[in-house]
Short mmCIF file of C-alpha atoms in Angstrom, two decimals:
data_model
loop_
_atom_site.label_atom_id
_atom_site.label_comp_id
_atom_site.label_asym_id
_atom_site.label_seq_id
_atom_site.Cartn_x
_atom_site.Cartn_y
_atom_site.Cartn_z
CA MET A 1 7.65 -9.73 -21.23
CA LEU A 2 11.46 -9.82 -20.75
CA ASN A 3 11.31 -12.50 -17.84
CA ASP A 4 13.46 -15.13 -18.50
CA PRO A 5 16.23 -15.29 -16.12
CA SER A 6 19.82 -13.67 -16.86
CA GLU A 7 21.94 -16.38 -18.76
CA THR A 8 25.91 -16.55 -19.22
CA PHE A 9 26.88 -18.57 -22.63
CA ARG A 10 30.25 -18.71 -24.21
CA GLY A 11 31.52 -16.12 -22.34
CA LEU A 12 28.64 -13.02 -23.11
CA THR A 13 25.82 -12.62 -20.42
CA TYR A 14 22.16 -12.21 -21.78
CA PRO A 15 20.26 -10.41 -19.02
CA PHE A 16 16.94 -11.39 -20.44
CA GLY A 17 17.83 -15.22 -21.56
CA ARG A 18 19.58 -16.03 -25.09
CA LYS A 19 15.98 -16.83 -26.53
CA ALA A 20 14.52 -13.38 -25.73
CA ASN A 21 11.69 -12.66 -28.65
CA PRO A 22 9.83 -10.12 -28.04
CA ALA A 23 6.32 -10.26 -30.02
CA PRO A 24 5.78 -8.27 -33.37
CA GLY A 25 4.21 -4.89 -32.48
CA GLN A 26 4.90 -5.45 -28.97
CA PRO A 27 7.96 -3.28 -27.97
CA GLU A 28 9.83 -4.01 -24.50
CA GLN A 29 11.82 -1.64 -22.66
CA ILE A 30 15.29 -2.14 -22.65
CA ALA A 31 16.45 1.36 -20.75
CA PRO A 32 14.63 4.49 -19.66
CA GLY A 33 13.27 6.15 -23.15
CA VAL A 34 15.13 2.69 -24.85
CA TYR A 35 12.25 0.23 -26.55
CA TRP A 36 13.21 -3.34 -28.48
CA ALA A 37 10.74 -4.37 -31.02
CA ARG A 38 11.68 -7.73 -33.43
CA PHE A 39 10.31 -7.54 -36.79
CA PRO A 40 10.17 -11.10 -38.30
CA MET A 41 11.62 -11.79 -42.15
CA PRO A 42 11.15 -14.80 -44.42
CA MET A 43 14.75 -16.03 -44.45
CA SER A 44 17.16 -17.91 -42.55
CA LEU A 45 18.35 -15.06 -40.53
CA ASP A 46 14.58 -15.10 -39.65
CA HIS A 47 14.31 -11.51 -37.83
CA ILE A 48 15.88 -8.10 -37.14
CA ASN A 49 16.06 -5.84 -34.19
CA ILE A 50 14.67 -2.28 -34.63
CA TRP A 51 15.29 0.21 -31.76
CA LEU A 52 12.95 2.91 -30.98
CA LEU A 53 14.46 5.73 -28.99
CA GLU A 54 11.72 8.60 -27.01
CA ASP A 55 12.83 11.73 -28.64
CA GLY A 56 10.56 14.65 -26.84
CA ASP A 57 7.30 14.86 -28.94
CA GLY A 58 8.10 11.98 -31.13
CA TRP A 59 10.55 8.73 -31.80
CA THR A 60 13.88 8.15 -33.69
CA VAL A 61 14.01 5.03 -35.04
CA VAL A 62 16.97 2.97 -35.22
CA ASP A 63 16.71 0.60 -38.53
CA THR A 64 13.50 -0.33 -40.40
CA CYS A 65 13.17 -3.99 -41.56
CA LEU A 66 12.67 -5.41 -45.34
CA ASN A 67 10.27 -3.41 -47.49
CA LEU A 68 7.76 -6.22 -47.44
CA PRO A 69 3.89 -5.61 -47.27
CA ASP A 70 4.22 -7.71 -43.38
CA SER A 71 6.82 -5.05 -42.28
CA GLN A 72 4.35 -2.36 -43.17
CA LYS A 73 1.37 -3.82 -41.30
CA ILE A 74 3.65 -3.97 -38.15
CA TRP A 75 4.77 -0.76 -38.50
CA GLU A 76 1.16 0.63 -38.48
CA GLN A 77 0.12 -1.55 -35.58
CA LEU A 78 2.99 0.51 -33.65
CA PHE A 79 1.83 3.63 -34.98
CA SER A 80 -1.65 3.10 -33.45
CA GLY A 81 -0.82 1.35 -30.24
CA PHE A 82 2.69 1.39 -28.68
CA MET A 83 3.97 4.67 -30.27
CA ALA A 84 0.73 6.69 -28.73
CA GLY A 85 0.05 8.42 -31.99
CA LYS A 86 3.49 10.67 -31.64
CA PRO A 87 5.43 10.69 -35.01
CA VAL A 88 8.59 9.69 -36.14
CA THR A 89 10.86 12.46 -36.10
CA ARG A 90 14.32 11.05 -37.42
CA VAL A 91 15.04 7.47 -39.05
CA ILE A 92 18.02 6.57 -38.34
CA VAL A 93 19.87 3.52 -40.34
CA THR A 94 22.90 1.75 -39.41
CA HIS A 95 23.99 0.48 -42.61
CA MET A 96 22.62 0.21 -46.22
CA HIS A 97 21.13 -3.76 -45.88
CA PRO A 98 18.05 -4.17 -46.79
CA ASP A 99 16.44 -5.93 -43.54
CA HIS A 100 18.21 -2.76 -41.99
CA ILE A 101 17.07 0.54 -44.60
CA GLY A 102 14.38 -1.71 -46.20
CA LEU A 103 11.42 0.62 -45.05
CA ALA A 104 13.14 3.84 -44.28
CA GLY A 105 11.97 5.80 -47.27
CA TRP A 106 8.58 4.67 -46.61
CA LEU A 107 8.68 6.11 -42.85
CA VAL A 108 10.47 9.45 -44.22
CA GLU A 109 7.51 9.99 -46.53
CA ARG A 110 5.16 8.46 -44.28
CA PHE A 111 6.26 11.36 -41.44
CA GLY A 112 8.29 14.29 -43.57
CA CYS A 113 11.22 13.46 -41.42
CA GLU A 114 14.77 13.22 -42.05
CA LEU A 115 16.74 9.66 -43.17
CA TRP A 116 20.23 9.62 -40.73
CA MET A 117 23.02 7.66 -42.11
CA THR A 118 26.78 7.98 -43.21
CA ARG A 119 27.62 8.97 -46.85
CA ASP A 120 29.00 5.97 -47.78
CA GLU A 121 26.29 3.84 -47.05
CA PHE A 122 23.79 6.02 -48.55
CA LEU A 123 25.82 6.36 -51.70
CA MET A 124 26.39 2.61 -52.39
CA CYS A 125 22.72 2.07 -51.48
CA ARG A 126 21.24 4.21 -53.77
CA ALA A 127 24.03 2.68 -56.50
CA MET A 128 22.85 -0.65 -55.79
CA VAL A 129 19.06 -0.11 -55.98
CA GLY A 130 19.78 1.18 -59.50
CA ASP A 131 21.00 -2.26 -60.52
CA THR A 132 17.39 -3.28 -60.47
CA GLY A 133 16.09 -3.95 -63.81
CA ARG A 134 19.34 -4.28 -65.65
CA PRO A 135 21.36 -7.13 -66.91
CA ALA A 136 24.23 -8.25 -64.95
CA PRO A 137 27.41 -6.64 -66.49
CA GLU A 138 29.87 -8.38 -67.92
CA VAL A 139 32.42 -7.28 -65.63
CA ALA A 140 30.40 -8.94 -62.70
CA ILE A 141 30.35 -12.63 -65.08
CA ARG A 142 33.84 -11.91 -65.51
CA PHE A 143 34.22 -11.92 -61.57
CA TYR A 144 32.46 -15.24 -60.90
CA HIS A 145 34.18 -16.87 -63.59
CA ALA A 146 37.55 -16.06 -62.29
CA ALA A 147 36.09 -17.38 -58.90
CA GLY A 148 35.45 -20.87 -60.70
CA TYR A 149 31.55 -20.77 -61.58
CA ASN A 150 30.49 -23.01 -63.93
CA GLU A 151 27.72 -21.99 -66.60
CA GLU A 152 25.10 -23.07 -64.46
CA GLN A 153 26.29 -20.84 -61.51
CA LEU A 154 26.66 -17.95 -63.74
CA GLN A 155 23.32 -17.93 -65.17
CA ASN A 156 21.53 -18.39 -61.84
CA TYR A 157 23.44 -15.53 -60.66
CA ARG A 158 22.80 -13.45 -63.97
CA GLU A 159 19.09 -14.50 -63.15
CA LYS A 160 19.30 -13.60 -59.62
CA PHE A 161 21.19 -9.92 -60.42
CA GLY A 162 19.44 -6.97 -59.36
CA GLY A 163 17.18 -8.39 -56.13
CA PHE A 164 18.72 -6.31 -53.84
CA GLY A 165 16.56 -3.37 -55.00
CA LYS A 166 13.24 -5.64 -54.78
CA ALA A 167 13.34 -5.50 -50.64
CA VAL A 168 14.39 -1.45 -50.63
CA TYR A 169 11.38 1.20 -50.68
CA THR A 170 12.27 4.59 -52.76
CA LEU A 171 15.03 6.00 -50.99
CA PRO A 172 14.34 9.79 -50.17
CA ASP A 173 16.61 12.32 -52.55
CA SER A 174 18.36 13.79 -49.55
CA TYR A 175 19.86 12.98 -46.50
CA ARG A 176 21.77 13.95 -43.03
CA ARG A 177 24.94 12.31 -42.72
CA LEU A 178 26.52 10.49 -39.65
CA THR A 179 30.15 10.86 -39.38
CA ASP A 180 32.43 8.93 -36.89
CA ARG A 181 32.39 10.18 -33.25
CA GLU A 182 29.77 13.05 -34.15
CA THR A 183 27.37 13.46 -31.12
CA LEU A 184 23.69 13.45 -31.11
CA THR A 185 20.81 14.47 -28.71
CA ILE A 186 18.24 11.70 -28.55
CA GLY A 187 15.68 12.62 -26.01
CA ASP A 188 17.78 14.30 -23.21
CA ARG A 189 20.59 12.07 -23.88
CA TYR A 190 23.94 12.31 -25.11
CA TRP A 191 24.73 9.67 -28.13
CA GLN A 192 28.03 9.38 -30.22
CA VAL A 193 28.09 7.76 -33.41
CA ILE A 194 30.96 5.12 -33.63
CA VAL A 195 31.91 3.84 -37.28
CA GLY A 196 33.41 0.12 -38.53
CA SER A 197 34.03 -1.02 -41.89
CA GLY A 198 33.60 -4.15 -43.54
CA HIS A 199 30.55 -5.75 -43.52
CA SER A 200 29.21 -2.71 -45.14
CA PRO A 201 31.42 0.39 -45.86
CA GLU A 202 30.65 2.47 -43.28
CA HIS A 203 28.68 1.39 -40.50
CA ALA A 204 27.17 3.49 -37.98
CA CYS A 205 26.82 2.19 -34.25
CA LEU A 206 25.36 4.39 -31.56
CA TYR A 207 26.90 4.56 -27.91
CA CYS A 208 25.13 6.22 -24.97
CA PRO A 209 27.37 6.56 -21.97
CA GLY A 210 24.78 8.14 -19.82
CA LEU A 211 22.53 4.51 -20.22
CA LYS A 212 25.76 2.42 -20.63
CA LEU A 213 24.22 1.35 -24.16
CA LEU A 214 25.95 0.50 -27.28
CA ILE A 215 23.14 0.21 -30.60
CA SER A 216 25.95 -2.19 -32.57
CA GLY A 217 23.99 -3.04 -35.75
CA ASP A 218 25.67 -6.02 -37.79
CA GLN A 219 29.09 -4.80 -35.77
CA VAL A 220 29.09 -6.83 -33.03
CA LEU A 221 26.20 -9.65 -32.86
CA PRO A 222 26.38 -12.26 -30.18
CA LYS A 223 26.27 -15.27 -31.94
CA ILE A 224 27.29 -14.95 -35.89
CA THR A 225 29.64 -13.41 -37.43
CA PRO A 226 28.83 -10.77 -40.18
CA ASN A 227 29.11 -11.58 -43.47
CA VAL A 228 32.39 -9.78 -45.15
CA SER A 229 32.73 -9.92 -48.75
CA VAL A 230 34.16 -8.71 -51.82
CA PHE A 231 31.63 -7.87 -54.96
CA PRO A 232 32.44 -7.51 -58.31
CA ASN A 233 32.35 -3.61 -58.06
CA GLU A 234 35.32 -3.45 -55.88
CA PRO A 235 37.37 -6.98 -57.16
CA HIS A 236 40.49 -6.05 -55.30
CA GLY A 237 39.01 -4.44 -52.18
CA ASP A 238 40.23 -6.05 -48.69
CA PRO A 239 37.20 -5.42 -46.55
CA ILE A 240 38.57 -8.35 -44.11
CA SER A 241 41.19 -5.93 -43.04
CA GLU A 242 39.10 -3.11 -42.80
CA TRP A 243 36.74 -5.63 -40.42
CA LEU A 244 40.06 -6.21 -37.66
CA ASP A 245 40.75 -2.79 -37.76
CA SER A 246 37.43 -1.89 -37.05
CA CYS A 247 36.85 -4.14 -34.29
CA ASN A 248 40.58 -3.69 -32.72
CA ARG A 249 39.56 -0.37 -32.76
CA ILE A 250 35.74 -0.21 -30.91
CA ARG A 251 37.32 -2.79 -28.52
CA ALA A 252 40.02 -0.28 -27.58
CA MET A 253 37.57 2.92 -27.68
CA LEU A 254 34.48 1.56 -25.93
CA PRO A 255 34.11 0.50 -22.15
CA ASP A 256 33.52 -3.13 -21.70
CA ASP A 257 30.42 -3.10 -19.37
CA LEU A 258 28.04 -1.77 -22.02
CA LEU A 259 24.77 -3.78 -23.08
CA VAL A 260 24.86 -4.40 -26.80
CA LEU A 261 21.75 -4.06 -28.30
CA PRO A 262 22.70 -6.36 -31.77
CA ALA A 263 20.78 -6.27 -34.87
CA HIS A 264 19.90 -9.74 -34.49
CA GLU A 265 19.50 -12.47 -31.73
CA ALA A 266 19.18 -11.27 -27.62
CA PRO A 267 20.94 -8.15 -26.13
CA PHE A 268 23.85 -8.79 -24.19
CA TYR A 269 27.03 -7.88 -22.02
CA GLY A 270 30.66 -9.09 -22.69
CA LEU A 271 31.54 -6.35 -25.82
CA HIS A 272 35.25 -6.91 -25.52
CA THR A 273 35.03 -10.66 -25.49
CA ARG A 274 32.71 -10.84 -28.14
CA LEU A 275 35.25 -8.58 -30.28
CA THR A 276 38.30 -10.70 -29.02
CA GLN A 277 36.29 -13.74 -30.67
CA ILE A 278 35.26 -12.40 -33.82
CA ILE A 279 38.96 -10.88 -34.35
CA GLU A 280 40.64 -14.12 -33.55
CA SER A 281 38.16 -16.27 -35.62
CA HIS A 282 38.77 -14.39 -38.42
CA LYS A 283 42.85 -15.01 -37.90
CA ARG A 284 41.92 -18.58 -37.46
CA ASP A 285 39.92 -18.52 -40.90
CA LEU A 286 43.28 -16.83 -42.66
CA ALA A 287 45.79 -19.20 -41.29
CA THR A 288 43.76 -22.47 -42.31
CA LEU A 289 43.26 -20.65 -45.78
CA TYR A 290 46.90 -20.26 -45.73
CA ASP A 291 47.44 -24.06 -45.37
CA TYR A 292 45.02 -24.95 -47.99
CA LEU A 293 46.83 -23.21 -50.42
CA SER A 294 49.87 -25.38 -50.32
CA GLU A 295 48.65 -26.30 -53.76
CA PRO A 296 46.40 -24.46 -56.36
CA ARG A 297 43.02 -23.55 -55.87
CA ARG A 298 40.02 -21.42 -57.02
CA ALA A 299 38.21 -19.54 -55.24
CA VAL A 300 35.27 -21.89 -54.91
CA ASP A 301 37.95 -24.66 -54.35
CA CYS A 302 38.82 -22.78 -50.71
CA PHE A 303 35.17 -23.49 -49.36
CA PRO A 304 35.94 -26.30 -47.45
CA ALA A 305 38.66 -24.24 -45.36
CA LEU A 306 36.21 -21.65 -44.35
CA PHE A 307 32.73 -23.30 -44.28
CA ASN A 308 31.40 -26.43 -42.73
CA ARG A 309 28.31 -26.66 -44.28
CA THR A 310 26.73 -27.79 -48.03
CA LEU A 311 26.54 -24.27 -49.41
CA GLU A 312 23.71 -23.52 -51.81
CA GLY A 313 21.40 -20.87 -53.78
CA HIS A 314 21.91 -17.67 -51.82
CA ASN A 315 24.68 -18.82 -49.19
CA PHE A 316 26.37 -20.20 -52.12
CA GLY A 317 27.14 -16.05 -53.48
CA LEU A 318 27.61 -15.26 -49.72
CA ALA A 319 30.67 -17.67 -49.40
CA THR A 320 32.03 -16.71 -52.43
CA GLY A 321 32.34 -12.83 -51.55
CA GLU A 322 33.58 -13.84 -48.03
CA THR A 323 36.03 -16.42 -49.62
CA MET A 324 37.45 -13.66 -52.10
CA ALA A 325 37.66 -11.42 -49.09
CA ASN A 326 40.07 -13.71 -47.44
CA LEU A 327 42.04 -14.56 -50.36
CA ASN A 328 42.58 -10.60 -51.23
CA CYS A 329 43.59 -10.25 -47.35
CA LEU A 330 46.24 -12.64 -47.98
CA VAL A 331 46.96 -11.63 -50.99
CA ARG A 332 47.81 -8.31 -50.01
CA ARG A 333 49.65 -9.05 -46.84
CA ARG A 334 51.64 -11.35 -49.88
CA GLN A 335 51.29 -14.60 -48.10
CA ALA A 336 49.23 -15.85 -51.24
CA THR A 337 49.57 -15.02 -54.80
CA TYR A 338 47.52 -15.88 -58.01
CA GLU A 339 47.88 -16.57 -61.88
CA LEU A 340 45.04 -16.67 -64.43
CA ASP A 341 45.18 -19.43 -66.42
CA ASP A 342 44.11 -19.38 -70.65
CA GLN A 343 40.16 -19.39 -69.53
CA GLY A 344 40.52 -16.46 -67.32
CA VAL A 345 39.97 -17.98 -63.96
CA LYS A 346 42.31 -17.74 -60.82
CA TRP A 347 44.37 -19.98 -59.10
CA TYR A 348 45.75 -18.88 -55.89
CA ARG A 349 48.68 -20.59 -53.80
CA GLN A 350 50.62 -19.63 -51.01
CA LEU A 351 53.86 -17.39 -50.53
CA PRO A 352 55.67 -19.70 -47.84
CA GLU A 353 58.10 -16.65 -47.24
CA GLY A 354 55.01 -15.05 -45.83
CA ALA A 355 53.86 -17.46 -43.35
CA ALA A 356 54.88 -15.58 -40.57
CA PHE A 357 53.43 -12.41 -41.66
CA ASP A 358 51.11 -10.74 -38.83
#
């Protein structure tokens, strides 16, 4: 039961406590018709929050967990237990990352319902799933070589390439598109789609004015800042600017008194405070990185400016993508530039005349 006392920490208020943790297969009611289920995951981010919304004679599901046998077992437990045999009538996915979309195809197939998500997320997910089983493309090898990877790191990337699709059940061949500011009726309540970008291409949040709730996915998390990365398929992208614009827009658009239901950690109050913290954190990172480029550096040399821990394995790849995102943002703002050396490696340096740009 969610009976921990309310707790305030770093400007946010957690009405069920910061460490609230529903047992797998035992959802907890958050508001009328809204239930919180937590699924464990075998990784450093060891859980995801799933939201079950009563919807007439069935259920609308928001996010699904990874495509793993243990996750399917928890769903089976929910179907026969808490969900009382009522079918899933709609699957909404906030965005394309495997912990959110992993079992969407399985649920849609099982219940003959539709998958609801934004267009960019659906198409990008299908494209990335399609990489499974093929060798890493040469353009990706050049991308990471230019970032400063050595041959061992490049080989590690080759071996892990295509892993995305292994955690995603086969997607349906059609979907129901969600668009920004679109309104939905779930149960007898009005919900609005609020789209952000940066962490993923077209991330959908769900806002219910009547219940004063925001299902925020990864767009607003209470403790961590979602990874915002550049990848080889769009090497000159500027997702940091998209992310900052989205956070500013959502802060201006939505009221501050909403209970935020994030994809990870516990529900909280303090939407505007948290968005401000996220925005200011990224601004500090950009300023720190700018200063760090007082002498030429490769992308991999810039990790100490952005991260205060040792980076290995999967985290090394995430750090590379996020560092490239910050570097691209500085280049786009004309605060930094880069040159290619004879080996095809990029060396970045600051442009002092761009120091005051904001």
